[in-house]
Tab-separated table of C-alpha atoms in Angstrom:
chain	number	residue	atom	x	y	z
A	1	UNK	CA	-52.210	17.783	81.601
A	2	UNK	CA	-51.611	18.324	85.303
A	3	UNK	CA	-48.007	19.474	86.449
A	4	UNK	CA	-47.728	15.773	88.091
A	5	UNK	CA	-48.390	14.349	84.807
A	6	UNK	CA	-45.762	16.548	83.048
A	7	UNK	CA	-43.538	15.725	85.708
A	8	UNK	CA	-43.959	11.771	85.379
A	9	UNK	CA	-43.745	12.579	81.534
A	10	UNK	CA	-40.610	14.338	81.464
A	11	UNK	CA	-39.184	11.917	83.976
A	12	UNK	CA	-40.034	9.149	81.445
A	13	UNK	CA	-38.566	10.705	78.683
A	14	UNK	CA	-35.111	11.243	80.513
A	15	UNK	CA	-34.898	7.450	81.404
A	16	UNK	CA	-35.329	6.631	77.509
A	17	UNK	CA	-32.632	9.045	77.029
A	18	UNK	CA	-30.300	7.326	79.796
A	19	UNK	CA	-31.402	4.062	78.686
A	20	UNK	CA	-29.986	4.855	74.984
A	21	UNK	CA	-26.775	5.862	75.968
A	22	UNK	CA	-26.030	3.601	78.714
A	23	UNK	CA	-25.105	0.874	76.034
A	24	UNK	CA	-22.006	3.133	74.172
A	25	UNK	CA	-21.140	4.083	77.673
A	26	UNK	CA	-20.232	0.321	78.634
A	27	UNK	CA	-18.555	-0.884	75.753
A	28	UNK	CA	-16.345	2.169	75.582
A	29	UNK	CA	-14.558	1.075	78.639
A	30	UNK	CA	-13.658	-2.124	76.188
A	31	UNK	CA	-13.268	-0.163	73.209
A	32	UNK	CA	-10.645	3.180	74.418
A	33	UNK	CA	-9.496	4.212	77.336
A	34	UNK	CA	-8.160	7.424	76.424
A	35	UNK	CA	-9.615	11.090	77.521
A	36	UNK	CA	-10.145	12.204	74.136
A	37	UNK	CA	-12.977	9.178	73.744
A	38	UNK	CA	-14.283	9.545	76.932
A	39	UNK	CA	-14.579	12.780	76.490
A	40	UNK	CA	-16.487	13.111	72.815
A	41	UNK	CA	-18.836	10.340	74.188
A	42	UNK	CA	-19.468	12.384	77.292
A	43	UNK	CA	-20.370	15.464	75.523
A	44	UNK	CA	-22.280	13.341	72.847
A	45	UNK	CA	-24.190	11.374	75.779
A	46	UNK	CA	-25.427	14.975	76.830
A	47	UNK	CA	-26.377	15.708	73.439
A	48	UNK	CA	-28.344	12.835	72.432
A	49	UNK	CA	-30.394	12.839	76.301
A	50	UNK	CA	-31.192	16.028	75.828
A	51	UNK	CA	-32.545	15.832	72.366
A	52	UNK	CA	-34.217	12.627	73.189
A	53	UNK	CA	-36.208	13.958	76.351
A	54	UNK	CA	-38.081	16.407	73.650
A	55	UNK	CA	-38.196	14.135	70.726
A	56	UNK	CA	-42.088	13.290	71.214
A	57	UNK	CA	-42.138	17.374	70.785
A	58	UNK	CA	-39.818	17.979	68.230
A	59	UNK	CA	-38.827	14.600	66.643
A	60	UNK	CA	-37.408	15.885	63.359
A	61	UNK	CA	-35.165	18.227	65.363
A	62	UNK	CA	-34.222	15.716	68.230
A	63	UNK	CA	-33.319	13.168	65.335
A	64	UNK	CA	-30.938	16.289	63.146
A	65	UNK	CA	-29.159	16.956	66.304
A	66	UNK	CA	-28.382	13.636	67.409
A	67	UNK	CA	-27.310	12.387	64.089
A	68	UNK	CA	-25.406	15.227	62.902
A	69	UNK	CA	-23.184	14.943	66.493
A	70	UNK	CA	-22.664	11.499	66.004
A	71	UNK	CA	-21.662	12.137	62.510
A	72	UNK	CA	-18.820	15.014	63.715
A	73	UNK	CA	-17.761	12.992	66.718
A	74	UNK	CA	-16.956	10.117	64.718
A	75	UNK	CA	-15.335	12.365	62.319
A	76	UNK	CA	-13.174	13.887	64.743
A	77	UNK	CA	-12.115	10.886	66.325
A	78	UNK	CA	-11.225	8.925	63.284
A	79	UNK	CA	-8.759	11.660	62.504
A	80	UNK	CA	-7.484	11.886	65.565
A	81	UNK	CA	-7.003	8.176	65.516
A	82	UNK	CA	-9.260	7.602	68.616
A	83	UNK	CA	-12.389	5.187	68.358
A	84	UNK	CA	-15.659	5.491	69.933
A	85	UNK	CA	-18.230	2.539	70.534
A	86	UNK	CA	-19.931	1.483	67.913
A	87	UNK	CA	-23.150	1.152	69.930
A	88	UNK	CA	-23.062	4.798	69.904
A	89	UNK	CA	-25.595	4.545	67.112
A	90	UNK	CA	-28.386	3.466	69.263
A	91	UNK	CA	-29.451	7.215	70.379
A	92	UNK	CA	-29.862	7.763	66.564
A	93	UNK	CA	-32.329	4.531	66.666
A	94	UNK	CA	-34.132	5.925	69.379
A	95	UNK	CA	-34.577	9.364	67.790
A	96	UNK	CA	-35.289	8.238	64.265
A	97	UNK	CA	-37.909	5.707	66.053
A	98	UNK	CA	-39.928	8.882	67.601
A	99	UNK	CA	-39.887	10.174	63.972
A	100	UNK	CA	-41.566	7.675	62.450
A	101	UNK	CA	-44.001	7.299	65.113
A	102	UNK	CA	-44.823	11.519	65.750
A	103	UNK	CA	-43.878	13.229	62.316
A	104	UNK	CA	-46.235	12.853	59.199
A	105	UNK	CA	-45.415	10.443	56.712
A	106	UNK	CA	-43.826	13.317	54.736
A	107	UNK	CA	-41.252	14.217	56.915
A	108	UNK	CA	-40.757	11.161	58.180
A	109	UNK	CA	-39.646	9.698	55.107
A	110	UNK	CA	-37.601	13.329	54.616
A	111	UNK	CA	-35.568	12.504	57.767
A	112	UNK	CA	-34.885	9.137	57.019
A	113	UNK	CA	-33.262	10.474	53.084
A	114	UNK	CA	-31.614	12.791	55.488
A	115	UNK	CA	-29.725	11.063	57.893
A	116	UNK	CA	-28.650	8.737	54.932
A	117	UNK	CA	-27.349	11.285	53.248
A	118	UNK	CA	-25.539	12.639	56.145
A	119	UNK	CA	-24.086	9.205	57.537
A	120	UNK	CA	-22.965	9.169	53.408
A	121	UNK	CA	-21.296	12.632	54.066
A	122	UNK	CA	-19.829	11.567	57.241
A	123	UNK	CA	-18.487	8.798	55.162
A	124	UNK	CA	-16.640	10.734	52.395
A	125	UNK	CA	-14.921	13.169	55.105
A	126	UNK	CA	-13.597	10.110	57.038
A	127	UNK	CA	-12.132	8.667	54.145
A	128	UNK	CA	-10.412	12.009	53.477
A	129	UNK	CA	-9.346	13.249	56.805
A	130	UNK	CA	-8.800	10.254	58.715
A	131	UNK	CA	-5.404	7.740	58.189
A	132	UNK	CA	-4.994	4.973	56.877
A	133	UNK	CA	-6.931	2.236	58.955
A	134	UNK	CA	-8.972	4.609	60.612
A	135	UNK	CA	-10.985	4.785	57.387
A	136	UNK	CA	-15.320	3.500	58.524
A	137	UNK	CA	-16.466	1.312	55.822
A	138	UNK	CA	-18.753	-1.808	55.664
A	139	UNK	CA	-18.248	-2.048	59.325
A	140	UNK	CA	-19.924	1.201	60.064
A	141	UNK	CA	-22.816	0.751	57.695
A	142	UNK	CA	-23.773	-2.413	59.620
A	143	UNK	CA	-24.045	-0.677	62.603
A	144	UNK	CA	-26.309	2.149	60.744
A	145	UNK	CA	-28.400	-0.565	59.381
A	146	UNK	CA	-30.162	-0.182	62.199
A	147	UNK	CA	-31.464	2.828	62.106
A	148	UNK	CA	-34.365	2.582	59.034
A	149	UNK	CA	-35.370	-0.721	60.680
A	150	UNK	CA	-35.663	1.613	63.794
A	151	UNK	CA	-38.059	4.241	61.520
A	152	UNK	CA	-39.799	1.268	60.050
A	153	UNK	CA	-41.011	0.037	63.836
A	154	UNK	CA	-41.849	3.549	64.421
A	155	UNK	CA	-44.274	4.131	61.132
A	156	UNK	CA	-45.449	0.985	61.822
A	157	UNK	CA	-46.567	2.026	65.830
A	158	UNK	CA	-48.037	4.995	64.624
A	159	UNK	CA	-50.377	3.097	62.188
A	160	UNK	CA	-51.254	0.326	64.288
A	161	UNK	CA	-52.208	3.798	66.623
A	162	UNK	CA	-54.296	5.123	64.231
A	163	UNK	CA	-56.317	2.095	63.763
A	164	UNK	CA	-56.614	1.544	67.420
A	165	UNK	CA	-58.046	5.304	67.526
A	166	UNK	CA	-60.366	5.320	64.329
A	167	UNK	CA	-61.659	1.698	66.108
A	168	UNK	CA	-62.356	3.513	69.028
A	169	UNK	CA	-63.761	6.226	67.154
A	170	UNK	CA	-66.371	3.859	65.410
A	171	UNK	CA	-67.245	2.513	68.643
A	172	UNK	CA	-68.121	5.671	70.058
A	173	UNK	CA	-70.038	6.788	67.058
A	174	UNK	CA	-71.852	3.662	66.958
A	175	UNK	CA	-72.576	3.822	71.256
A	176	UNK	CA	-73.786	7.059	70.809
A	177	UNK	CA	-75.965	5.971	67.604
A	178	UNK	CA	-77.883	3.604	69.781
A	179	UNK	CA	-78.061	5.771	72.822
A	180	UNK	CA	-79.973	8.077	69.892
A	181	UNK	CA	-81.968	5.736	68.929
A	182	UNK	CA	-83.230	4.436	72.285
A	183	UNK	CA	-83.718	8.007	73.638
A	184	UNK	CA	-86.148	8.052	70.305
A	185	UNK	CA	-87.796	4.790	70.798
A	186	UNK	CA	-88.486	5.955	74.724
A	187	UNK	CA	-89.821	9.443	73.325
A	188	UNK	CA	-92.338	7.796	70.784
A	189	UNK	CA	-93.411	5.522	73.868
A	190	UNK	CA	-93.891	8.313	75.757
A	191	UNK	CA	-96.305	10.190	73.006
A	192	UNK	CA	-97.750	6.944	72.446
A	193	UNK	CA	-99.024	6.604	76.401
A	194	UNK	CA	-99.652	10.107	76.676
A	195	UNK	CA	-102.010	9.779	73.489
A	196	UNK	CA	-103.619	6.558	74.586
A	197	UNK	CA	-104.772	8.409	78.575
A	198	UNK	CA	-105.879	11.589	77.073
A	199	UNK	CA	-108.027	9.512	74.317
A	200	UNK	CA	-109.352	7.021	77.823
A	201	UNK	CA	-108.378	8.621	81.507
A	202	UNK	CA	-108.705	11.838	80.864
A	203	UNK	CA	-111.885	12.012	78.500
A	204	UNK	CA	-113.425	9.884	81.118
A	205	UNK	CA	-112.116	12.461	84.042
A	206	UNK	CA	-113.503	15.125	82.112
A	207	UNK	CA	-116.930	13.692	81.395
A	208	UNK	CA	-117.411	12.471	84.804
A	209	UNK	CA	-116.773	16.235	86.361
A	210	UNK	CA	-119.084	17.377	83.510
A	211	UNK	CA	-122.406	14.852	84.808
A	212	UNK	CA	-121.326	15.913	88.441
A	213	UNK	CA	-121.866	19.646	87.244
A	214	UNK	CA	-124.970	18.478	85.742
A	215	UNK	CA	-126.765	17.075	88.304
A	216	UNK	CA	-125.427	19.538	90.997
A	217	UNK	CA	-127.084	22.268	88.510
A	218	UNK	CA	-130.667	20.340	89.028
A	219	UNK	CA	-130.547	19.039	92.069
A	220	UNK	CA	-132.525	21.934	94.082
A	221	UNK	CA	-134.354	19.010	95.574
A	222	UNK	CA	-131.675	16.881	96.763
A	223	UNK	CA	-130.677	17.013	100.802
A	224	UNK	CA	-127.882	18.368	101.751
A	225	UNK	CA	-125.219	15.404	102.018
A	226	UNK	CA	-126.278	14.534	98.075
A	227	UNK	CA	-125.387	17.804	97.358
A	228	UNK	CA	-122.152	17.857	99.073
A	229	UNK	CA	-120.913	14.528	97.702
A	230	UNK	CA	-121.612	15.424	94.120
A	231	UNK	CA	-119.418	18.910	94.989
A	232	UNK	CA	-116.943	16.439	96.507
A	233	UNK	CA	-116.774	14.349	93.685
A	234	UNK	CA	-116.579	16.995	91.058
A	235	UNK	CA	-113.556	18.822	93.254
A	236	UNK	CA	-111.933	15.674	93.353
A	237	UNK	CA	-112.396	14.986	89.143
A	238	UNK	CA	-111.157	18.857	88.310
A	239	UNK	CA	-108.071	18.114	90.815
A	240	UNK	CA	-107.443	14.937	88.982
A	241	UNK	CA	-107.808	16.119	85.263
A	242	UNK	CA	-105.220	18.558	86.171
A	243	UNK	CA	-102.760	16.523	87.554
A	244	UNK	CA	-103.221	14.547	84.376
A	245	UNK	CA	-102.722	16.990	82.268
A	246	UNK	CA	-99.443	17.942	83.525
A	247	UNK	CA	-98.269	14.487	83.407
A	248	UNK	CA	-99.579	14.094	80.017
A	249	UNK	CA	-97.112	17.607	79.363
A	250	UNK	CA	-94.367	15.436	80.842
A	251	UNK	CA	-94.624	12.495	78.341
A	252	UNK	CA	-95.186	14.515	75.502
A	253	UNK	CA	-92.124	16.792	75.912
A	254	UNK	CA	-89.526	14.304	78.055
A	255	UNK	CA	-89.122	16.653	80.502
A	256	UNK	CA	-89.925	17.725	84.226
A	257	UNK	CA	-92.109	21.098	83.325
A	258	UNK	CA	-93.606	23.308	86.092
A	259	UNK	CA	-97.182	21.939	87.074
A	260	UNK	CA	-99.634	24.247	85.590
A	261	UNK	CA	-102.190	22.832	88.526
A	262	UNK	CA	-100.542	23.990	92.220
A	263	UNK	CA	-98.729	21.231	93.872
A	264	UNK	CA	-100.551	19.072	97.070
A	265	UNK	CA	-99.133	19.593	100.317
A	266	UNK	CA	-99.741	18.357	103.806
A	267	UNK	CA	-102.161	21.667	103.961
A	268	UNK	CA	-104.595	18.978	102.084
A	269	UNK	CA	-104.579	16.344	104.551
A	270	UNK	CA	-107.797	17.710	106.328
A	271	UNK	CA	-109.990	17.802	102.816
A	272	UNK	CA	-108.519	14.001	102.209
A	273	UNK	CA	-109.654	12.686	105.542
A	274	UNK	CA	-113.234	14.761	104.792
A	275	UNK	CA	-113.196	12.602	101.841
A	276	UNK	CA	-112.531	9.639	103.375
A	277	UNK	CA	-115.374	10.448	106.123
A	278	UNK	CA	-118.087	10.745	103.831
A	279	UNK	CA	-117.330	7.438	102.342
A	280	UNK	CA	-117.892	5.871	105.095
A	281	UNK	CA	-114.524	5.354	107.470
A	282	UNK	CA	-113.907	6.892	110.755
A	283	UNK	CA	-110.595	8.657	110.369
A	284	UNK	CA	-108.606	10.030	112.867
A	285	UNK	CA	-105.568	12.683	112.202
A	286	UNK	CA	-102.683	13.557	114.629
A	287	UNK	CA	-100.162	16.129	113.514
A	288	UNK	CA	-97.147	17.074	115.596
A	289	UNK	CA	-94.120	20.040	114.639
A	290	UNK	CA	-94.415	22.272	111.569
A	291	UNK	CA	-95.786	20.406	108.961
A	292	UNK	CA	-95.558	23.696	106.532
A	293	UNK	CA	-91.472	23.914	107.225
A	294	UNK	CA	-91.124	21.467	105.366
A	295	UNK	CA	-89.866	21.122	101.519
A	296	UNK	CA	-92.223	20.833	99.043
A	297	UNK	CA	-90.973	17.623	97.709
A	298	UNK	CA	-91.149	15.822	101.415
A	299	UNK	CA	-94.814	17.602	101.459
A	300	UNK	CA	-95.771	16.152	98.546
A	301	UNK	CA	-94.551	12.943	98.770
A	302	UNK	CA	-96.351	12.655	102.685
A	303	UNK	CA	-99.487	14.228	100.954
A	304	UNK	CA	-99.380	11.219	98.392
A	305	UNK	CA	-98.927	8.711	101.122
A	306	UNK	CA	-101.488	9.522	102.603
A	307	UNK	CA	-103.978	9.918	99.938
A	308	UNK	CA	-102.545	6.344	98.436
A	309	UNK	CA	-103.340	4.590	101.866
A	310	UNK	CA	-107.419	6.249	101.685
A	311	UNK	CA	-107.993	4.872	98.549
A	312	UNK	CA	-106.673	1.639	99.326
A	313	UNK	CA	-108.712	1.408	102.328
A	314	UNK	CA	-111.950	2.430	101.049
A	315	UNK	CA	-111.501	0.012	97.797
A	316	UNK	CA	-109.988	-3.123	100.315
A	317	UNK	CA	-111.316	-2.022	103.505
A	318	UNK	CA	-115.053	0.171	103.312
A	319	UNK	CA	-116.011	1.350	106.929
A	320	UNK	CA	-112.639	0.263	108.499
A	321	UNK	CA	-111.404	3.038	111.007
A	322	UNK	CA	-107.698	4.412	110.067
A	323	UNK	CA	-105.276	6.515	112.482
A	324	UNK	CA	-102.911	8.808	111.128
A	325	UNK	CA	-100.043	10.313	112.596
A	326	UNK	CA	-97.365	12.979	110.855
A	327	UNK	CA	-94.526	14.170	113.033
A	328	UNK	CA	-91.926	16.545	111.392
A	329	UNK	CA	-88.773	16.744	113.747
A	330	UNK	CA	-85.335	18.535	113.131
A	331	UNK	CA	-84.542	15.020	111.469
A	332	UNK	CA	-87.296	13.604	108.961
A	333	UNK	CA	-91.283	13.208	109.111
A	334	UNK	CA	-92.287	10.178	110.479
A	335	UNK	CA	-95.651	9.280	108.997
A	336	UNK	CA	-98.143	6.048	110.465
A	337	UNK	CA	-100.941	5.135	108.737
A	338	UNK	CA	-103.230	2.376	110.268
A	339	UNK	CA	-106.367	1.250	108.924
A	340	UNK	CA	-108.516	-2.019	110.745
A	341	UNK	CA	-110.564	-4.807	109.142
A	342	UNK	CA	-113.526	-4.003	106.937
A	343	UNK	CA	-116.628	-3.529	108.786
A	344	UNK	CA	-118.353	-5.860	106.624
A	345	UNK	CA	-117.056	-9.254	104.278
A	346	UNK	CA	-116.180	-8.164	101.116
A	347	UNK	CA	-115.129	-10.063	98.031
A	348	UNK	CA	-111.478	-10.511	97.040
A	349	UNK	CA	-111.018	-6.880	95.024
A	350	UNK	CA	-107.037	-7.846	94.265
A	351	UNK	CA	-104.705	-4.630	93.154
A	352	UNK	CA	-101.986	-4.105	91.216
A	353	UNK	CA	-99.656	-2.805	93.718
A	354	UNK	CA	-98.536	-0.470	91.578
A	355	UNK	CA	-99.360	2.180	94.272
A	356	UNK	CA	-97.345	0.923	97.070
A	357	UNK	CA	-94.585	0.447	94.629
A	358	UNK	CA	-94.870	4.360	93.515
A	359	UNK	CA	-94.436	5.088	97.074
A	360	UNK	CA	-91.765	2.807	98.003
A	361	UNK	CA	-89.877	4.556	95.003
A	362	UNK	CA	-91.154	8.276	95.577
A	363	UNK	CA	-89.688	7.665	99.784
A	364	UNK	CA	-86.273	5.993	98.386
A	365	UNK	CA	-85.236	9.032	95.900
A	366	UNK	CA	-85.877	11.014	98.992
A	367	UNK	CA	-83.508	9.045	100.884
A	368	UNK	CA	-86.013	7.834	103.338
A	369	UNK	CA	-88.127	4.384	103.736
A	370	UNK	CA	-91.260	3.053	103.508
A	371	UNK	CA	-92.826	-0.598	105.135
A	372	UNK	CA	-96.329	-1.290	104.386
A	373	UNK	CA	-97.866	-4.582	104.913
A	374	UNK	CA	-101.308	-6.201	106.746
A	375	UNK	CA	-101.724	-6.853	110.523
A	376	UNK	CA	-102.575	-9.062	113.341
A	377	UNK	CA	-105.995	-7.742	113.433
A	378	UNK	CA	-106.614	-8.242	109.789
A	379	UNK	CA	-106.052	-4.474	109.168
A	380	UNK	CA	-103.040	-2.700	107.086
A	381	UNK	CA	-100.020	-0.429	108.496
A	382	UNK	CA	-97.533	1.740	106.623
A	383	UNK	CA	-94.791	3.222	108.289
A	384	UNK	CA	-92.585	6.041	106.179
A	385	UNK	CA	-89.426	8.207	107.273
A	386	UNK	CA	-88.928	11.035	104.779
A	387	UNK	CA	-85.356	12.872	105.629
A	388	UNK	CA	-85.449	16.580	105.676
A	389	UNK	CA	-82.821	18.618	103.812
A	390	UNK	CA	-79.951	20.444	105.749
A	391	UNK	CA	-81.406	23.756	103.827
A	392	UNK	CA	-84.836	22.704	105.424
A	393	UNK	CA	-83.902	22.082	109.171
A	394	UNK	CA	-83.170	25.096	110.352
A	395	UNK	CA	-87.005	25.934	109.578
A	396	UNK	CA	-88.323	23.244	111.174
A	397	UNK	CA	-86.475	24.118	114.247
């Protein structure tokens, strides 16, 4: 609890205190006027808001020490033949109240034997001390009646508490029961797609560099730009069977591992647009700033951008010509990536867009933006803007 809290507590608890007494305090100025009553009520209104502010800490004590004043002061006074207010009870309510609703059931019920016992005591020594018509009898217990209907509302606050608590409890277990069994579900979904591409993508990755091995190994008579495809091709299978595997690490175990294959950065741009030469489209690169002061998650995610926007244009587009243009400021990278019509009519070949859609979601957790979409000339643009860290500015300055 923070001392403002305290503060607002303890400030509470002193108004329930004034609140109690104020009652006793009015009718006394209809009940005696004399100094003797004024004064035992003052020095019992002390008592009892004092007791009260800690009876949430110590209710069995706050409850003793308010009772067992009331039950001298109204001794005193009856033999000294002055009267107090009879609402001077309610301080006793209040206090046996925070019994039953803070004290086990136990003491609880202990205090309540108690205080009848003692308002029983106070009783007998009024009868003896006091005159003749100063003498409490039914009167007074009617005004004490209140007090175990007081206890009862208090026992009956601290159950209704309980329940309200062991509800919330069940709730909770049950929440976190279901957030258990979903995690489960997603892990077992996770194994499940990991199993199903290692059993298809990746046996196929793995047999295709295997063939491109083979017939690089007897190929002697091939000419040169055979034999430099089929390297190409089985580069590009190894690079992809490891990337696979790590992600296949990632669903299996749930969580983001260290690659075991290194990372792509913009370093790797030049061997994508080779790539994308020898397939057949003229592609031109222009780089501005320094591209390697950059963090490796901005790196990667430009290096994926670009390698996305090849393979869409040699699937969609064969022969097309594509510009691309990286600038890395003191701000963000700006990438451009424009590709023209195929060189040649081609068949519908309709994707997924799941690619674009990776992208668009890669750029966002970066905090940056991504627009993709076809143009005027029948050709396709994507423009990104990748932020650069605050850590990361000061190197590309």
């Amino acid at each position: 609890m923070t001392r403002a809290n305290a503060w607002k507590q303890g400030a509470g608890q002193i108004a329930v205190g004034v609140v109690a007494v104020t009652p006793a305090l009015v009718d006394q100025a209809t009940t005696d006027h004399s100094i003797a009553a004024w004064g035992t009520l003052g020095a019992y209104t002390l008592v009892a808001i004092v007791a009260l502010t800690v009876r949430r800490r110590w209710p069995l004590a706050a409850f003793c020490v308010v009772l067992a004043v009331l039950a001298a002061a109204e001794v005193v006074t009856a033999a000294t033949e002055v009267k107090l207010s009879s609402l001077s009870v309610l301080p006793s309510a209040f206090a046996l109240y925070a019994v039953g609703m803070y004290s086990p059931r136990r003491r609880s019920v202990a205090a309540l034997v108690v205080g009848g016992g003692l308002v029983a005591a106070g009783l007998a020594i009024n009868h003896v001390t006091a005159p003749q018509g100063w003498r409490g009898g039914s009167d007074v217990l009617a005004f004490v009646a209140v007090l175990p209907v007081a206890w009862a509302l208090g026992v009956a606050t601290r159950s209704d508490r309980a329940l309200l608590t062991a509800a919330e409890r069940r709730t909770e277990d049950a929440r976190r029961e279901q957030h258990l069994l979903a995690e489960r579900a997603a892990a077992a979904e996770r194994v499940r797609i990991a199993r199903d591409m290692h059993d298809v993508v990746a046996h196929s990755l793995t047999l295709l560099v295997m063939h491109a091995e083979t017939i690089r190994a007897r190929s002697g008579d091939l000419p040169p730009w055979a034999r430099e495809s089929i390297d190409a091709l089985a580069a590009a299978g190894r690079q992809s069977t490891g990337e696979m595997r790590d992600l296949l690490g990632v669903l299996r175990e749930g969580t983001v591992a260290s690659p075991r294959s290194p990372v792509p950065t913009l370093g790797g741009l030049d061997a994508l647009v080779h790539a994308a030469r020898d397939c057949g489209n003229p592609v031109s690169l222009t780089t501005a700033g320094p591209l390697d002061a950059l963090s490796r998650p901005v790196q990667l995610a430009g290096y994926r951008i670009v390698q996305e926007s090849l393979s869409n244009v040699r699937r969609h587009a064969p022969g097309a010509e594509v510009t691309i243009r990286l600038d890395a400021t003191m701000a963000c990278l700006d990438l451009e990536i424009t590709s023209g019509p195929p060189s040649r009519p081609l068949a519908p070949a309709p994707g997924s867009g799941l690619g674009l859609a990776g992208l668009t979601e890669r750029v966002n957790a970066l905090g940056g933006d991504l627009q993709a979409g076809p143009t005027l000339e029948g050709g396709f643009r994507i423009d990104a803007a990748i932020p650069c860290p605050m850590e990361d500015r000061d190197a590309v300055r």
